[in-house]
Amino acid sequence: MRRLLAGSAVLVLPGCEGIQSALAPKGADASLIAQVSWVVFIGAGLIFALVLGLTLYALLAPQARSSWTASHGFIIGGGIVFPVVTLTALLVYGLSLTGSVGRSTEVPAVRIEVTGEQFWWRVRYQEHGGKAAVDAANELHIPVGQPVELTLRSADVIHSFWVPNLAGKLDMIPGQQNVLSIKASAPGTYRGQCAEYCGIQHAQMAFYVVAHPPEAFERWLAERREPAAEPLADLVKRGRDLFVAVGCGACHTVRGIDASGKIGPDLTHVGSRRSIGAGMWPNNAGTLAAWIASSQHLKPGNKMPSFNVLSGTELRAVATYLESLK
Ligand code: CUA
């Protein structure tokens, strides 16, 4: 029995850690939510054990049926009074603890707009410290220990913004603007996921949140404000020229070259992101080339057409160029 319990603990407990877990809170709101969850889990476990115990008692001691367990007091107490008192207490406790979740009275250190699109995340760091706004995608960078205000919108259907380690879910609704305040308590990389079915690639709509110490965050943001790096190697130059020539700039912006499309993600610093395809693959020249050539096979239903007109060398040049945009 002990071995069985130890075995199941080994199976269950690793699920409580990791970069996408509501049970490994790294933010004030997530801590409150985790606290309520544990109270519910433990309370439900104890009640389950109590009911099992009473069931065994009734099965193994049939003579007891005629005694106190069959009395009116037991039925009314266990069947009505106990659930009413327990559930009311749980409701009051839950509301008192989580009433302020998602809201903050502090002045935000950073304001970020996040727009859900089929099937990726458009990100805009609003003017900060008197400097211009910065566009990005599929990744949020925030300072640790400072309140961050997220304005959540949708460009098409309902999505839901959820980073379990940091906060609860909040829907992104077309025509409406929802505000979520988050604050990370520890530096690290956390994973978020769209939590509302939004179409064929709903399950592949993820993103990362990177929490930096405040000075590192300011440095990071200042770097992202710079235009794209000028290519040095021949292959990279060829990639940049092809990027412009085949019309990638109709949908994508790369600040510093002739590409200012707004339909797809801003690619000015795409090479510095952790993933491509909204969390689907690690970001490198290989996955970038695969995505350009076959995006409709890799993620059917996304809005980018497969560019299968490029030759192998051309594809490699464009992918190497994008990878160089750190
Ligand atoms: Cu976006 Cu589900």
XYZ file of C-alpha atoms and ligand atoms in Angstrom:
328
model
C 0.000 0.000 0.000
C 2.781 2.380 1.004
C 4.600 1.594 -2.247
C 1.419 2.253 -4.217
C 0.917 5.639 -2.501
C 4.557 6.608 -3.044
C 4.230 5.561 -6.698
C 1.132 7.668 -7.282
C 2.769 10.671 -5.548
C 5.707 10.349 -7.967
C 3.235 10.365 -10.872
C 1.100 13.249 -9.603
C 3.509 15.700 -7.945
C 5.701 16.636 -10.969
C 2.472 17.986 -12.507
C 2.471 20.667 -9.786
C 5.770 22.156 -10.958
C 6.892 23.538 -14.267
C 6.407 26.616 -16.390
C 2.693 26.144 -17.019
C 1.142 25.169 -13.713
C -1.423 26.898 -11.518
C 0.022 24.939 -8.581
C 3.480 26.525 -8.917
C 2.489 30.178 -8.384
C 5.038 32.886 -9.228
C 2.711 35.856 -8.805
C 0.388 37.328 -6.168
C -2.857 36.402 -7.957
C -1.658 32.913 -8.810
C -0.741 32.379 -5.125
C -4.288 33.250 -4.021
C -5.785 30.955 -6.648
C -3.435 28.117 -5.639
C -4.323 28.632 -1.963
C -8.059 28.309 -2.697
C -7.337 25.242 -4.868
C -5.455 23.478 -2.065
C -8.216 24.209 0.453
C -10.757 22.723 -1.986
C -8.561 19.667 -2.795
C -7.819 18.885 0.846
C -11.383 19.597 2.024
C -12.847 17.434 -0.758
C -10.324 14.676 0.058
C -11.307 14.653 3.724
C -15.035 14.582 2.929
C -14.462 11.782 0.404
C -12.607 9.781 3.069
C -15.437 10.412 5.560
C -18.099 9.215 3.098
C -16.023 6.130 2.240
C -15.635 5.388 5.952
C -19.387 5.638 6.526
C -20.054 3.421 3.498
C -17.672 0.759 4.821
C -19.251 1.042 8.248
C -22.719 0.496 6.773
C -21.525 -2.473 4.689
C -19.489 -4.201 7.367
C -21.780 -3.523 10.317
C -25.320 -4.133 8.979
C -26.777 -4.208 12.467
C -25.891 -0.500 12.729
C -28.381 0.377 9.990
C -31.204 0.325 12.436
C -29.327 2.511 14.880
C -28.096 6.128 14.689
C -27.099 6.188 10.975
C -30.755 5.694 10.021
C -32.027 8.412 12.333
C -33.618 11.629 11.056
C -30.951 13.706 12.771
C -28.177 11.943 10.841
C -29.942 12.328 7.474
C -30.750 16.013 7.989
C -27.376 16.814 9.546
C -25.244 14.965 6.962
C -27.463 15.543 3.944
C -28.537 19.173 4.380
C -26.852 21.043 7.239
C -23.288 19.816 6.563
C -23.255 20.625 2.772
C -24.974 24.001 3.297
C -22.520 25.061 6.021
C -19.434 23.745 4.173
C -20.327 25.197 0.774
C -21.342 28.570 2.257
C -18.067 28.770 4.175
C -16.162 27.863 1.000
C -18.033 30.524 -1.008
C -17.336 33.263 1.563
C -13.688 32.198 1.899
C -13.175 32.029 -1.888
C -14.807 35.393 -2.568
C -12.962 37.154 0.247
C -9.625 35.874 -1.013
C -10.047 36.209 -4.769
C -12.248 39.310 -4.971
C -9.259 41.455 -5.909
C -7.693 38.976 -8.356
C -6.750 40.539 -11.691
C -7.122 44.086 -10.362
C -4.484 46.330 -8.891
C -4.556 49.713 -7.190
C -0.860 50.323 -7.934
C 0.239 52.506 -10.819
C 1.489 50.095 -13.498
C 5.227 50.190 -14.261
C 4.572 48.928 -17.782
C 1.466 48.819 -19.967
C 1.181 46.161 -22.637
C -1.595 45.587 -25.164
C -2.154 41.960 -26.109
C -4.506 41.111 -28.962
C -5.646 37.560 -29.620
C -5.663 36.643 -33.308
C -6.300 33.345 -35.092
C -3.879 31.843 -33.950
C -1.206 34.032 -32.394
C -0.706 36.922 -29.983
C -0.079 40.485 -31.120
C 1.888 42.383 -28.466
C 2.496 46.100 -28.110
C 4.558 47.682 -25.316
C 2.988 51.096 -24.902
C 5.023 54.289 -24.605
C 7.323 53.861 -21.654
C 9.649 56.359 -20.017
C 8.814 58.877 -22.748
C 9.978 56.442 -25.461
C 7.979 55.099 -28.403
C 5.769 52.003 -28.322
C 7.264 48.694 -29.483
C 5.465 45.956 -31.434
C 6.211 42.273 -30.943
C 4.426 38.912 -30.951
C 3.932 35.623 -29.112
C 6.133 36.558 -26.195
C 5.718 38.968 -23.276
C 8.627 40.425 -21.342
C 7.910 41.965 -17.955
C 9.872 43.326 -14.994
C 9.853 41.204 -11.814
C 8.152 42.653 -8.748
C 6.469 45.510 -10.625
C 2.796 45.781 -11.538
C 2.148 45.269 -15.248
C -1.151 46.281 -16.814
C -2.304 44.147 -19.718
C -5.028 45.437 -22.015
C -6.590 42.385 -23.632
C -8.411 42.546 -26.954
C -9.410 40.273 -29.788
C -9.131 40.863 -33.518
C -11.568 38.125 -34.514
C -13.231 35.602 -32.160
C -13.147 35.091 -28.391
C -9.756 33.977 -27.049
C -8.692 33.708 -23.430
C -5.399 34.873 -21.972
C -3.986 32.466 -19.388
C -0.564 32.237 -17.765
C -1.256 29.781 -14.901
C 1.953 30.543 -12.953
C 1.104 34.259 -12.815
C -2.649 34.846 -12.861
C -6.117 33.546 -13.641
C -7.740 33.486 -17.075
C -9.326 36.497 -18.723
C -11.301 36.409 -21.958
C -10.333 38.494 -24.978
C -13.619 39.574 -26.510
C -14.109 41.262 -29.913
C -15.160 44.891 -29.497
C -14.311 44.923 -25.802
C -11.246 45.752 -23.782
C -10.435 43.787 -20.619
C -7.704 44.798 -18.218
C -5.614 42.294 -16.279
C -2.967 43.336 -13.780
C -0.146 40.872 -13.210
C 2.967 40.935 -11.078
C 5.654 38.251 -11.213
C 7.359 37.428 -7.919
C 10.337 35.561 -9.391
C 12.376 35.891 -12.569
C 11.854 33.103 -15.070
C 10.121 31.962 -18.223
C 6.473 30.992 -17.938
C 4.189 29.522 -20.567
C 0.735 30.768 -21.422
C -1.989 29.196 -23.497
C -5.219 30.342 -25.118
C -7.949 29.006 -22.843
C -11.056 29.533 -24.993
C -11.786 27.456 -28.094
C -11.156 29.833 -30.989
C -10.932 27.612 -34.057
C -8.952 24.795 -35.595
C -5.571 25.810 -34.106
C -6.814 26.774 -30.637
C -4.592 24.121 -29.039
C -1.531 25.563 -30.819
C -1.959 29.105 -29.562
C 0.655 29.443 -26.842
C 3.142 32.084 -25.762
C 5.912 32.711 -23.286
C 6.186 35.303 -20.530
C 9.745 36.178 -19.555
C 10.119 37.987 -16.220
C 13.411 39.908 -15.930
C 14.922 41.921 -13.084
C 13.754 45.524 -13.763
C 17.114 46.821 -15.128
C 17.400 43.838 -17.489
C 13.837 44.482 -18.652
C 14.636 48.127 -19.452
C 17.701 46.991 -21.421
C 15.675 44.384 -23.262
C 12.987 46.913 -24.215
C 15.559 49.490 -25.366
C 17.120 46.850 -27.650
C 13.716 45.966 -29.141
C 13.139 49.643 -29.915
C 16.130 49.611 -32.300
C 15.492 48.919 -36.008
C 16.527 45.556 -37.496
C 20.238 44.778 -37.601
C 22.010 45.483 -40.903
C 23.075 42.163 -42.532
C 26.812 41.503 -42.803
C 27.160 38.083 -44.436
C 26.261 37.598 -48.119
C 23.674 34.892 -47.415
C 21.924 37.155 -44.899
C 21.946 40.105 -47.326
C 20.468 37.873 -50.019
C 17.810 36.789 -47.518
C 16.872 40.374 -46.749
C 16.624 41.258 -50.455
C 14.453 38.196 -51.119
C 12.267 39.025 -48.107
C 11.461 42.373 -49.701
C 11.322 41.067 -53.314
C 8.817 38.226 -52.730
C 6.485 40.542 -50.829
C 6.817 39.381 -47.200
C 6.508 43.060 -46.271
C 2.865 43.098 -47.389
C 1.970 41.339 -44.133
C 5.016 41.774 -41.899
C 6.900 44.747 -40.538
C 10.679 44.773 -40.240
C 11.640 48.258 -39.077
C 14.608 49.589 -41.038
C 13.787 47.935 -44.384
C 10.955 48.267 -46.888
C 8.482 46.079 -44.981
C 5.629 47.618 -43.018
C 2.708 45.160 -43.259
C 0.459 44.896 -40.219
C -1.492 41.689 -40.938
C 1.016 39.276 -39.437
C 3.512 39.455 -36.567
C 6.144 42.214 -36.470
C 9.434 40.506 -37.357
C 11.917 43.293 -36.509
C 13.464 41.152 -33.743
C 11.964 37.758 -34.607
C 15.326 35.992 -34.182
C 15.337 36.781 -30.468
C 12.057 34.960 -29.763
C 11.953 31.551 -28.138
C 9.433 29.949 -30.462
C 7.749 30.250 -33.819
C 4.164 29.413 -34.762
C 2.947 30.752 -31.356
C 4.811 28.289 -29.171
C 4.845 25.357 -31.636
C 8.609 24.947 -32.281
C 11.926 26.282 -31.067
C 12.995 29.238 -33.171
C 15.935 28.571 -35.526
C 16.775 28.760 -39.234
C 15.492 25.196 -39.783
C 12.055 25.691 -38.244
C 11.774 29.157 -39.827
C 12.466 27.681 -43.279
C 9.931 24.899 -42.675
C 7.342 27.440 -41.554
C 7.851 29.697 -44.596
C 7.650 26.780 -47.059
C 4.793 24.832 -45.431
C 2.950 26.913 -42.887
C -0.385 25.552 -44.113
C 0.769 21.963 -43.601
C 2.340 22.668 -40.239
C -0.518 24.746 -38.850
C -3.531 24.426 -41.171
C -5.953 27.327 -40.939
C -3.451 29.998 -39.922
C -3.517 33.080 -42.137
C -0.039 32.755 -43.671
C 0.124 31.078 -47.096
C 2.835 28.452 -47.720
C 5.628 30.091 -49.761
C 6.564 26.996 -51.780
C 7.829 29.068 -54.730
C 11.203 29.664 -53.084
C 14.071 27.331 -54.027
C 16.036 25.545 -51.308
C 18.854 28.112 -51.324
C 16.450 31.043 -51.349
C 14.540 29.550 -48.451
C 17.754 29.102 -46.511
C 18.734 32.716 -47.186
C 15.393 34.144 -45.975
C 15.369 31.889 -42.886
C 18.969 32.804 -42.042
C 18.084 36.483 -42.400
C 15.124 36.154 -40.023
C 17.204 34.160 -37.545
C 19.784 36.988 -37.581
C 17.183 39.550 -36.445
C 18.023 39.335 -32.738
Cu -7.207 31.514 -29.252
Cu -8.141 29.572 -28.386
